[in-house]
Amino acid sequence: MTTAPAPAPSPLGRAYWLLADSAVLTARSLRHNLRQFDALLLSVILPLTLLLMFVYVFGGALHVGTAYIDYVVPGILISAAGYAASQTAVAFSQDLTSGAIDRFRSLPMSSAALLTGHVTASLLRNLLSTLLVLGTAVAIGFSPATDPLAWIAALGTIALYILAICWISIAFGTIARSAEGASGFTFFVLFLPYVSSAYVPPDTMPAALRPFAEHQFVTPVIETLRGLLLGTPTDSAPAALAWCLGILAVTVPASAYLFRRRTRA
């Protein structure tokens, strides 16, 4: 007697199981974050330290045509989001090197959920830390001049930027052969906002740095967020959207390909 093969799941069924598996793995990643209290604390303390240092230590010496705290807070928010999102590379690399991914692949689980679970957990965690930094900024004098629709757009800008960095992190975490190697990506993410419009206008930089600061992808994201929070023009929004969507269009399929290649039996 032969057993008939099980029918292939419908597209709707596959989508359901992808969402269900992603939710399980997202909850797992969030629980791991809570247990790694030092890393969780650092992801909040570092941006808060940057905020207080730039406002109270450097702010009096920097003249940007407006209150420095209003100028720098959008840059701090993007720096905080990028730093925390880059930690996804370390978490994903740890799963790959510890054998956790191999155990998950032995289960009837969508392989895509292994990637989206890490990304979703990072997005939720980073949005929370971003809100904490924003609340602190308001408490020490940041004065956003915006409306509810602009607030939603600002949060959407931050979320899209976090997703872009998360998927870059997944790609780096897949390539890296150790968690230590994956952590090197953090320095790259931390460096970019310093050579952008995050802390000072690019036109105050040396001529050799100015073109890079004006045209790298972090600058239009920061300028868009600054415009949404301060009620100034958001002419850079199309460039910011194009950069983030372009990064996602490249890194999502690239991460899936690298993951399949890394875990190929």
Coordinates of C-alpha atoms in Angstrom, one line a residue:
M1 CA 0.0 0.0 0.0
T2 CA 1.4 3.4 -0.9
T3 CA 0.6 6.7 0.8
A4 CA -0.6 9.5 -1.3
P5 CA 1.7 12.6 -1.0
A6 CA 0.3 15.5 1.0
P7 CA -1.2 18.2 -1.2
A8 CA 0.9 21.3 -1.5
P9 CA -0.4 24.2 0.7
S10 CA -2.2 27.0 -1.1
P11 CA -0.6 30.5 -1.3
L12 CA -3.0 31.6 1.4
G13 CA -1.9 28.7 3.6
R14 CA 1.8 29.4 3.0
A15 CA 1.2 33.1 3.9
Y16 CA -0.6 32.1 7.1
W17 CA 2.2 29.7 8.2
L18 CA 4.8 32.3 7.4
L19 CA 3.1 34.9 9.6
A20 CA 2.5 32.3 12.4
D21 CA 6.1 31.1 12.3
S22 CA 7.4 34.7 12.2
A23 CA 5.4 35.6 15.2
V24 CA 6.8 32.7 17.2
L25 CA 10.4 33.6 16.3
T26 CA 9.8 37.3 16.9
A27 CA 8.6 36.4 20.4
R28 CA 11.7 34.2 20.9
S29 CA 14.1 37.0 19.8
L30 CA 12.4 39.5 22.1
R31 CA 12.7 37.1 25.0
H32 CA 16.4 36.8 24.3
N33 CA 16.8 40.5 24.2
L34 CA 15.2 40.8 27.7
R35 CA 17.6 38.2 29.0
Q36 CA 20.6 40.1 27.5
F37 CA 20.1 43.0 29.8
D38 CA 23.5 44.5 29.2
A39 CA 23.0 44.7 25.4
L40 CA 19.4 46.0 25.9
L41 CA 20.7 48.7 28.3
L42 CA 23.5 49.7 26.0
S43 CA 21.0 50.2 23.1
V44 CA 19.3 52.8 25.2
I45 CA 22.2 54.3 27.2
L46 CA 24.4 54.9 24.1
P47 CA 21.9 57.2 22.2
L48 CA 20.9 58.9 25.4
T49 CA 24.6 59.6 26.1
L50 CA 25.0 60.9 22.6
L51 CA 22.0 63.2 23.0
L52 CA 23.1 64.7 26.3
M53 CA 26.8 65.0 25.1
F54 CA 26.0 66.9 21.9
V55 CA 23.3 69.1 23.5
Y56 CA 25.2 70.0 26.7
V57 CA 28.9 69.6 25.9
F58 CA 29.1 70.6 22.2
G59 CA 25.9 72.4 21.7
G60 CA 27.1 75.8 23.0
A61 CA 30.0 75.9 20.5
L62 CA 28.0 74.8 17.5
H63 CA 25.9 77.3 15.5
V64 CA 23.5 75.9 13.0
G65 CA 21.0 78.8 12.5
T66 CA 18.5 77.4 15.0
A67 CA 18.5 75.9 18.5
Y68 CA 21.0 73.2 18.4
I69 CA 18.8 70.7 20.3
D70 CA 16.2 71.0 17.6
Y71 CA 18.8 70.5 14.9
V72 CA 20.5 67.5 16.5
V73 CA 17.6 65.4 17.8
P74 CA 16.6 64.0 14.4
G75 CA 20.2 63.0 13.8
I76 CA 20.4 61.3 17.2
L77 CA 17.2 59.4 16.5
I78 CA 18.5 58.1 13.3
S79 CA 21.9 57.2 14.9
A80 CA 20.1 55.4 17.7
A81 CA 17.9 53.5 15.3
G82 CA 20.8 52.5 13.1
Y83 CA 23.0 51.4 16.0
A84 CA 20.3 49.2 17.6
A85 CA 19.3 47.7 14.2
S86 CA 22.9 46.8 13.4
Q87 CA 22.9 44.4 16.5
T88 CA 20.6 42.2 14.4
A89 CA 23.8 41.0 12.6
V90 CA 25.2 39.7 15.9
A91 CA 22.0 38.0 17.0
F92 CA 21.5 36.3 13.7
S93 CA 25.1 35.2 13.5
Q94 CA 24.9 33.7 16.9
D95 CA 21.9 31.6 15.8
L96 CA 23.8 30.4 12.8
T97 CA 27.0 29.5 14.6
S98 CA 25.3 28.0 17.7
G99 CA 23.3 25.4 15.7
A100 CA 19.9 27.0 16.5
I101 CA 19.1 27.5 12.9
D102 CA 19.8 23.9 12.1
R103 CA 17.4 22.8 14.8
F104 CA 14.7 25.2 13.4
R105 CA 15.2 23.9 9.9
S106 CA 14.5 20.3 11.1
L107 CA 11.0 21.5 12.1
P108 CA 8.1 22.1 9.8
M109 CA 8.8 25.8 9.8
S110 CA 9.0 28.4 7.0
S111 CA 12.7 29.2 6.4
A112 CA 11.7 32.8 5.6
A113 CA 10.4 33.1 9.1
L114 CA 13.9 32.6 10.5
L115 CA 14.9 35.9 8.8
T116 CA 11.7 37.9 9.3
G117 CA 11.5 36.9 13.0
H118 CA 14.8 38.6 13.7
V119 CA 13.9 41.6 11.6
T120 CA 10.5 42.1 13.2
A121 CA 11.9 41.8 16.8
S122 CA 14.6 44.3 16.0
L123 CA 12.0 46.7 14.5
L124 CA 9.9 46.6 17.6
R125 CA 12.8 46.9 20.0
N126 CA 14.3 49.8 18.1
L127 CA 11.1 51.7 17.9
L128 CA 10.7 51.4 21.6
S129 CA 14.3 52.7 22.2
T130 CA 13.7 55.5 19.7
L131 CA 10.5 56.6 21.6
L132 CA 12.5 56.7 24.9
V133 CA 15.2 58.9 23.3
L134 CA 12.5 61.1 21.8
G135 CA 10.8 61.4 25.2
T136 CA 14.1 62.4 26.8
A137 CA 14.7 65.0 24.1
V138 CA 11.4 66.6 24.7
A139 CA 12.0 66.6 28.4
I140 CA 15.3 68.6 28.0
G141 CA 13.9 71.1 25.6
F142 CA 13.3 69.7 22.1
S143 CA 10.3 71.5 20.6
P144 CA 8.8 69.7 17.7
A145 CA 6.5 71.8 15.5
T146 CA 4.4 69.2 13.8
D147 CA 0.9 67.7 13.4
P148 CA -0.4 64.2 13.9
L149 CA 0.0 63.3 10.3
A150 CA 3.6 64.4 10.3
W151 CA 4.2 62.4 13.4
I152 CA 3.0 59.3 11.7
A153 CA 5.1 60.1 8.7
A154 CA 8.1 60.6 11.0
L155 CA 7.7 57.3 12.7
G156 CA 7.2 55.7 9.3
T157 CA 10.5 57.2 8.2
I158 CA 12.3 55.8 11.2
A159 CA 10.7 52.4 10.8
L160 CA 11.7 52.2 7.1
Y161 CA 15.2 53.2 8.0
I162 CA 15.4 50.5 10.7
L163 CA 14.1 47.9 8.3
A164 CA 16.8 48.9 5.7
I165 CA 19.5 48.6 8.3
C166 CA 18.1 45.4 9.7
W167 CA 18.1 43.6 6.3
I168 CA 21.7 44.8 5.7
S169 CA 22.5 43.4 9.1
I170 CA 20.9 40.0 8.2
A171 CA 23.1 39.9 5.1
F172 CA 26.2 40.7 7.1
G173 CA 25.2 38.3 9.9
T174 CA 24.9 35.5 7.2
I175 CA 28.3 36.2 5.7
A176 CA 30.1 36.5 9.0
R177 CA 31.6 33.3 10.4
S178 CA 31.3 34.5 14.1
A179 CA 29.3 36.9 16.2
E180 CA 32.5 38.9 16.7
G181 CA 32.9 39.3 13.0
A182 CA 29.3 40.4 12.7
S183 CA 29.7 43.0 15.4
G184 CA 32.3 44.8 13.2
F185 CA 29.3 46.0 11.1
T186 CA 28.3 48.1 14.1
F187 CA 31.3 50.4 13.5
F188 CA 30.2 51.0 9.9
V189 CA 26.7 52.0 11.0
L190 CA 27.9 54.2 13.8
F191 CA 30.3 56.0 11.5
L192 CA 27.9 57.0 8.7
P193 CA 25.8 59.6 10.7
Y194 CA 28.9 61.4 11.8
V195 CA 29.7 62.2 8.1
S196 CA 26.2 63.4 7.3
S197 CA 23.9 66.2 8.3
A198 CA 23.1 64.6 11.6
Y199 CA 25.3 66.8 13.9
V200 CA 26.5 69.7 11.7
P201 CA 25.5 71.0 8.3
P202 CA 27.5 69.4 5.5
D203 CA 28.6 72.8 4.2
T204 CA 30.7 73.3 7.3
M205 CA 32.8 70.2 6.5
P206 CA 36.1 70.2 4.5
A207 CA 35.6 70.1 0.7
A208 CA 36.9 66.5 0.5
L209 CA 34.1 65.2 2.9
R210 CA 31.2 67.5 1.8
P211 CA 30.1 65.5 -1.4
F212 CA 30.0 62.3 0.5
A213 CA 28.1 63.9 3.5
E214 CA 25.6 65.4 1.1
H215 CA 24.9 62.3 -1.0
Q216 CA 25.2 59.3 1.3
F217 CA 21.9 57.6 2.1
V218 CA 21.7 58.7 5.8
T219 CA 21.5 62.4 5.0
P220 CA 18.2 62.5 3.1
V221 CA 16.6 60.3 5.8
I222 CA 17.8 62.7 8.5
E223 CA 16.7 65.8 6.5
T224 CA 13.3 64.2 5.9
L225 CA 12.8 63.4 9.6
R226 CA 14.0 66.9 10.5
G227 CA 11.5 68.5 8.2
L228 CA 8.6 66.3 9.5
L229 CA 9.5 67.1 13.2
L230 CA 10.2 70.8 12.8
G231 CA 7.7 71.7 10.2
T232 CA 10.3 72.7 7.6
P233 CA 10.4 71.6 3.9
T234 CA 10.8 67.9 3.2
D235 CA 12.3 68.1 -0.2
S236 CA 14.6 65.2 0.6
A237 CA 11.7 62.8 1.2
P238 CA 11.8 61.2 -2.3
A239 CA 15.5 60.6 -2.1
A240 CA 15.1 59.1 1.4
L241 CA 12.3 56.8 0.2
A242 CA 14.2 55.8 -2.9
W243 CA 17.3 55.0 -0.8
C244 CA 15.5 52.9 1.8
L245 CA 13.3 51.0 -0.8
G246 CA 16.3 50.5 -3.0
I247 CA 18.3 49.0 -0.1
L248 CA 15.4 46.7 0.8
A249 CA 15.0 45.6 -2.9
V250 CA 18.6 44.5 -2.9
T251 CA 19.1 43.2 0.7
V252 CA 15.9 41.1 1.1
P253 CA 16.5 38.8 -1.8
A254 CA 20.3 38.9 -1.2
S255 CA 19.8 37.8 2.5
A256 CA 17.5 35.0 1.4
Y257 CA 20.0 33.8 -1.2
L258 CA 23.0 34.0 1.3
F259 CA 21.0 32.2 4.0
R260 CA 20.1 29.3 1.6
R261 CA 23.7 29.1 0.5
R262 CA 25.0 29.2 4.1
T263 CA 22.5 26.5 5.4
R264 CA 22.6 24.3 2.3
A265 CA 22.9 20.7 3.5

